[in-house]
Short mmCIF file of C-alpha atoms and ligand atoms in Angstrom, two decimals:
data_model
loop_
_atom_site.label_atom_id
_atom_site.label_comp_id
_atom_site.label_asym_id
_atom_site.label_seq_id
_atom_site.Cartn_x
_atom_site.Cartn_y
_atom_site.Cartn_z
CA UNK U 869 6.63 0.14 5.39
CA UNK U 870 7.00 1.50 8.59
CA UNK U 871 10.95 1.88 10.25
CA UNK U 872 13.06 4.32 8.37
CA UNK U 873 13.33 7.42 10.83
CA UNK U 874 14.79 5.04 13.54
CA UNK U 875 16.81 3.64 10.30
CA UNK U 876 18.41 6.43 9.87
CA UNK U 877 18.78 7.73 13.43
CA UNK U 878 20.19 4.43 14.91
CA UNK U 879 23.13 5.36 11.95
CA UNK U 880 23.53 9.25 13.11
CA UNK U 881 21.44 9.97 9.74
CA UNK U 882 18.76 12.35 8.95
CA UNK U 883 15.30 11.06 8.59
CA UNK U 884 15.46 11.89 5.11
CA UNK U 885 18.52 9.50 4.79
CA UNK U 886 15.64 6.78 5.78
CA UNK U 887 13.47 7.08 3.44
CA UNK U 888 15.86 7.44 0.37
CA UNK U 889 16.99 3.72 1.77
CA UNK U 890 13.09 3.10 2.10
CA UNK U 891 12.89 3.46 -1.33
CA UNK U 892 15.82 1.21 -2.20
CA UNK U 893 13.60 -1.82 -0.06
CA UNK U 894 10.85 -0.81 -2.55
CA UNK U 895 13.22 -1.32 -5.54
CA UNK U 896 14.11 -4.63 -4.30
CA UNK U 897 10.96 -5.95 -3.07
CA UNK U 898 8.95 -5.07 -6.15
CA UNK U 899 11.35 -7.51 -7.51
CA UNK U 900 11.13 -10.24 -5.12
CA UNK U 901 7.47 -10.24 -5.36
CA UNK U 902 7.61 -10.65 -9.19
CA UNK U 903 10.71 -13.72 -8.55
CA UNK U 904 8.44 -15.31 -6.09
CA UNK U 905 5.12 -14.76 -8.67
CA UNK U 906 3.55 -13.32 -6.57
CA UNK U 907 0.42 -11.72 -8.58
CA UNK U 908 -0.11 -7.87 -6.37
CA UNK U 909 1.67 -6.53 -4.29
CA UNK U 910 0.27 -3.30 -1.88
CA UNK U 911 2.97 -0.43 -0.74
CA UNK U 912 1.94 1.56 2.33
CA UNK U 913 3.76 4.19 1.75
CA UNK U 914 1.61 7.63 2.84
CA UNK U 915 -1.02 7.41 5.21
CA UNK U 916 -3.19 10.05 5.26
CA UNK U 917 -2.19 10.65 9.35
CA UNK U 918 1.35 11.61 7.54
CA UNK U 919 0.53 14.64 6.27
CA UNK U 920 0.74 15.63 10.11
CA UNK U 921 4.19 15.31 10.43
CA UNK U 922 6.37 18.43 10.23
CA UNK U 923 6.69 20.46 7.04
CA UNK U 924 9.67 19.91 6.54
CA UNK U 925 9.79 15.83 6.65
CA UNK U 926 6.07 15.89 4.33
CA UNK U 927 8.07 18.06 1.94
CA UNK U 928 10.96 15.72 1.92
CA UNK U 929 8.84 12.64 1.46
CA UNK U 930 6.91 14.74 -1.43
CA UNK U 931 9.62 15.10 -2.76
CA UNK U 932 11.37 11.55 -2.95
CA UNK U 933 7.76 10.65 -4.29
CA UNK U 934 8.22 12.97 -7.54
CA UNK U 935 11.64 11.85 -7.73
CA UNK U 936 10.78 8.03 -7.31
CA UNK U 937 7.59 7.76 -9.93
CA UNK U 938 9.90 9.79 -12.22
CA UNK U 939 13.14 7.60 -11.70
CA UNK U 940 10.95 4.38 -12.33
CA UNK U 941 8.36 4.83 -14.60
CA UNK U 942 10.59 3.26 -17.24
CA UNK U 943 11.42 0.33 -14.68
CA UNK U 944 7.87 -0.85 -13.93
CA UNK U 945 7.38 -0.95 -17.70
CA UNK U 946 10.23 -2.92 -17.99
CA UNK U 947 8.84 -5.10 -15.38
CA UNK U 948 5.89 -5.40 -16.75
CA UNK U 949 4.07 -4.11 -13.75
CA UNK U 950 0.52 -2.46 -13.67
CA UNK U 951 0.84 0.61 -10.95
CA UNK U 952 -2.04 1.73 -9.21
CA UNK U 953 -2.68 4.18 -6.84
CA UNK U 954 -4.87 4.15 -3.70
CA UNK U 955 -5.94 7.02 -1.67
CA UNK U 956 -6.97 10.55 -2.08
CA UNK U 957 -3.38 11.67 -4.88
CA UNK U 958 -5.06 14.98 -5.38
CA UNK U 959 -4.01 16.11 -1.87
CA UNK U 960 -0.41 16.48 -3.67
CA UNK U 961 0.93 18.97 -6.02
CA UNK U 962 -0.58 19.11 -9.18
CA UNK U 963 2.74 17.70 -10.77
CA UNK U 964 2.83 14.60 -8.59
CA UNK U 965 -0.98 14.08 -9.23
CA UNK U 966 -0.28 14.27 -13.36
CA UNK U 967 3.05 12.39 -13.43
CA UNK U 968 1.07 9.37 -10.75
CA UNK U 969 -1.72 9.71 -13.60
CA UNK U 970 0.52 8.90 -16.02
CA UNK U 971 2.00 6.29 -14.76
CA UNK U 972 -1.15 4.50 -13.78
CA UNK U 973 -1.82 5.16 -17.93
CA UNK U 974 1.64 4.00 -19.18
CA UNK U 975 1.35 0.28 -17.00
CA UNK U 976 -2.43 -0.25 -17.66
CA UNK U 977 -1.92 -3.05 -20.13
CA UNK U 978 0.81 -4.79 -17.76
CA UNK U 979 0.11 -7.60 -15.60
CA UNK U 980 3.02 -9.26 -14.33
CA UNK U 981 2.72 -7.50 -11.25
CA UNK U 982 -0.55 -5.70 -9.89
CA UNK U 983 1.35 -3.06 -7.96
CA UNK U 984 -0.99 -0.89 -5.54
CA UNK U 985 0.59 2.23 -3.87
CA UNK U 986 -1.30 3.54 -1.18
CA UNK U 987 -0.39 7.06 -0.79
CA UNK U 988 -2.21 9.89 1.35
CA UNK U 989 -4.72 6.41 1.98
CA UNK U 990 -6.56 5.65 4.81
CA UNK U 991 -9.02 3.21 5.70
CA UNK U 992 -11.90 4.16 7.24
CA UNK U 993 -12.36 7.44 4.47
CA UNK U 994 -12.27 4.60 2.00
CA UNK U 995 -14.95 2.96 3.61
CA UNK U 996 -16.77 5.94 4.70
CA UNK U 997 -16.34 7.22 1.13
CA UNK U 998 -17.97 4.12 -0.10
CA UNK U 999 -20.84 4.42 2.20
CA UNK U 1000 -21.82 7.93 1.26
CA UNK U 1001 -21.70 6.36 -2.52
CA UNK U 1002 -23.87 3.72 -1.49
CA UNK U 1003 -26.39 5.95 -0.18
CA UNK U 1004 -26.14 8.02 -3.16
CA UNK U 1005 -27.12 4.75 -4.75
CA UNK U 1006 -29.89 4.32 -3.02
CA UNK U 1007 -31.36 7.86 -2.59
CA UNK U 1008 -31.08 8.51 -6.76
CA UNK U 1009 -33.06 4.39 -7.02
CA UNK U 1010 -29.72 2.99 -8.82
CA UNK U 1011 -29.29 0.64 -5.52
CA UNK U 1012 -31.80 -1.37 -3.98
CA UNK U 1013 -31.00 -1.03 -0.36
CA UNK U 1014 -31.93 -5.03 -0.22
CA UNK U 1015 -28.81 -5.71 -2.57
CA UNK U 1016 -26.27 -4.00 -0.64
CA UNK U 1017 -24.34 -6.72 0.52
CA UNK U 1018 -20.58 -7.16 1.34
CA UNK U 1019 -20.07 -7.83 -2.33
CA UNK U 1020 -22.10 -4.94 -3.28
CA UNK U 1021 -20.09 -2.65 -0.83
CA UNK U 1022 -16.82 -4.32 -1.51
CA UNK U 1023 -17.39 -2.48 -5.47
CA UNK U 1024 -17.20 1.06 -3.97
CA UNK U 1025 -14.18 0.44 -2.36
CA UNK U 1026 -10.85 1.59 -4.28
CA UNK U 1027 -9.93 -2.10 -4.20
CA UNK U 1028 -12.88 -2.65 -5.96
CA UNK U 1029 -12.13 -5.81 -8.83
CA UNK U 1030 -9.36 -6.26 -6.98
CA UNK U 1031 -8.66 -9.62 -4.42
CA UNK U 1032 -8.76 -9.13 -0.91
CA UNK U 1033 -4.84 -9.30 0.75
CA UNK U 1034 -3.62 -12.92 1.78
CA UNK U 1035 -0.71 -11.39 4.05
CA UNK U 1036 0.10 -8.41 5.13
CA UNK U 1037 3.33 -7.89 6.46
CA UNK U 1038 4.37 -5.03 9.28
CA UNK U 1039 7.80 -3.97 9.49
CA UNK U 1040 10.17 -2.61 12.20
CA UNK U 1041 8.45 -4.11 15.47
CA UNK U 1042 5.26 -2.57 15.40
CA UNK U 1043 2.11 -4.69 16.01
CA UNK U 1044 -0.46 -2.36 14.34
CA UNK U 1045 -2.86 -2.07 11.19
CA UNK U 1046 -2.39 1.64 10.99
CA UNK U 1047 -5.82 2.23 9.32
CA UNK U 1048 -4.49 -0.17 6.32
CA UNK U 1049 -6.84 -1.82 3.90
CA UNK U 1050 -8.89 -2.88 7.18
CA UNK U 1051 -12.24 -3.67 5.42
CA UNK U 1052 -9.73 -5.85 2.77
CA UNK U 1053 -7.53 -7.26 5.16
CA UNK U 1054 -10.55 -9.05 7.57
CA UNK U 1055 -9.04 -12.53 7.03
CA UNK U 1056 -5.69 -11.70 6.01
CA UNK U 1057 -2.88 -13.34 7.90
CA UNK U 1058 -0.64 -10.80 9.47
CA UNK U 1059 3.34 -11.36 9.61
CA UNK U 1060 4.96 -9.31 12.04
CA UNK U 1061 8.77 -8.31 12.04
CA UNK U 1062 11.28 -6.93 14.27
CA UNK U 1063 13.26 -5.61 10.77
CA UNK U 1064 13.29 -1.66 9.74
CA UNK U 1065 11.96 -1.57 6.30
CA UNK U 1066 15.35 -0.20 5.07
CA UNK U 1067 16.95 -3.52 5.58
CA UNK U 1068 13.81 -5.24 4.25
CA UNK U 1069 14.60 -7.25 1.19
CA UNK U 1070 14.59 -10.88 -0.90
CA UNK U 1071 15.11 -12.58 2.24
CA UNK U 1072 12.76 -11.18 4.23
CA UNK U 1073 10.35 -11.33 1.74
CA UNK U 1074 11.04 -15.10 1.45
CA UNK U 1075 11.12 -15.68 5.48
CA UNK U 1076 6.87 -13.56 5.33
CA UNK U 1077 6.14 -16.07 2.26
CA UNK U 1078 7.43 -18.90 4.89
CA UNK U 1079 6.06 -18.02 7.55
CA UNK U 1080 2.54 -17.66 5.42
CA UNK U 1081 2.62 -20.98 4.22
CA UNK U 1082 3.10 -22.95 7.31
CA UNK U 1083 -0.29 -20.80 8.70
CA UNK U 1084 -3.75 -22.72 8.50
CA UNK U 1085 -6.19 -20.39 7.18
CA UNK U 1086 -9.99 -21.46 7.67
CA UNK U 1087 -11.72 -18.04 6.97
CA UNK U 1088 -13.83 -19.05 10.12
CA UNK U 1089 -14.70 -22.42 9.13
CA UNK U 1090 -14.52 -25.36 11.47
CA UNK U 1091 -11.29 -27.08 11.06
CA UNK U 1092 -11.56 -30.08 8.57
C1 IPE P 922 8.00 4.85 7.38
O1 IPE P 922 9.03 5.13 8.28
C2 IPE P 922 7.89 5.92 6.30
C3 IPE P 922 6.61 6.66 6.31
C4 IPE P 922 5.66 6.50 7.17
C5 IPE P 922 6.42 7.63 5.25
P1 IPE P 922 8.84 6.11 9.51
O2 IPE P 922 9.18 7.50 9.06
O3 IPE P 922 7.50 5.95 10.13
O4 IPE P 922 9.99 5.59 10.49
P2 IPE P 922 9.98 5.51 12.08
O5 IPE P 922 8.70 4.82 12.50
O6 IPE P 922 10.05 6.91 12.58
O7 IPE P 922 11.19 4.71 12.40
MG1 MG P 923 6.77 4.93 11.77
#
């Protein structure tokens, strides 16, 4: 979800302004996805490169988090949507940490939507993560080092049980995976758009979905 700094600057805005509308996009593509049945749905919404940014703008986006899990809780429920959280939470408050817990807790039973939100994630700790846990494995005899395989490997991911992304869509012109779900995303077909994720909504939800069904995937097979 990438977009809402030059959002809000291209209206005289602060960045702040951004992300509040940022989190209106979420509102009404969580909803989209569900209209368009389409079974999980991944939010990149904190990489774990963010927490560089200055104080003041982590603080603000901390704080729109507490606000937004808060605010919505009841929503998802409502929606019927399972939340889930990828990434390393406990590098937030201890509030935001109990209160994502929680809401993990409250949706477990839902499955209208399998909601992900990546927060404080990055990609290659998740996979280096699950290589030290392989190697655990295999130093305490629980692994044979013969039946680590991608399958194997793909379990000590924090996608694990979980299927690997058909699209993945990139908002506001940038042509980048941004350390995003890149062990998941291998065959993935990537949709690219010129549209902040502010103004990102039903239609261009519909126009990604489009644009994914006209593409010929072959998972490097010979064409049939
Ligand atoms: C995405 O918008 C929000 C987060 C990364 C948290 P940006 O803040 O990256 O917006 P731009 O790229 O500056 O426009
Ligand atoms: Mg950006």
């Amino acid at each position: 979800m990438d977009g809402n700094g030059r959002w809000a600057t291209g209206r005289g805005l602060p960045r702040i302004a951004g992300h509040r509308a940022g989190a209106q996009a979420v509102r009404r593509t969580i909803e989209a996805a569900i209209e368009s049945g389409v079974g999980w749905l991944t939010l990149y919404a904190f990489s774990s490169e963010n927490w560089r940014r200055p104080q003041a703008e982590v603080l603000d986006l901390t704080g729109l988090l507490r606000h937004y899990i808060r605010q919505e809780l009841a929503e998802l429920k409502a929606q019927g949507v399972r939340l889930r959280i990828l990434g390393d939470r406990n590098r937030f408050d201890a509030d935001i940490c109990a209160d994502l817990d929680r809401a993990e807790a409250e949706t477990r039973a839902n499955s209208r939507l399998n909601l992900n939100v990546a927060l404080s994630y990055g990609a290659r700790s998740e996979i280096v993560a699950a290589a030290r846990l392989a190697a655990e494995a295999v130093r305490d005899g629980t692994l044979n080092l013969a039946d680590l395989d991608e399958t194997a490997f793909a379990r000590l991911l924090s996608t694990a049980g979980m299927p690997d992304p058909d699209l993945v869509i990139r908002t506001s012109g940038e042509h980048r995976l941004s350390n995003f779900l890149l062990w998941q995303s291998a065959y993935a077909e990537l949709v690219f758009t010129d549209v902040l994720w502010p103004d990102f909504g039903p239609a261009e939800f519909a126009a990604a979905l489009a644009e994914f069904s006209r593409r010929e995937r072959r998972f490097g097979a010979r064409p049939g």
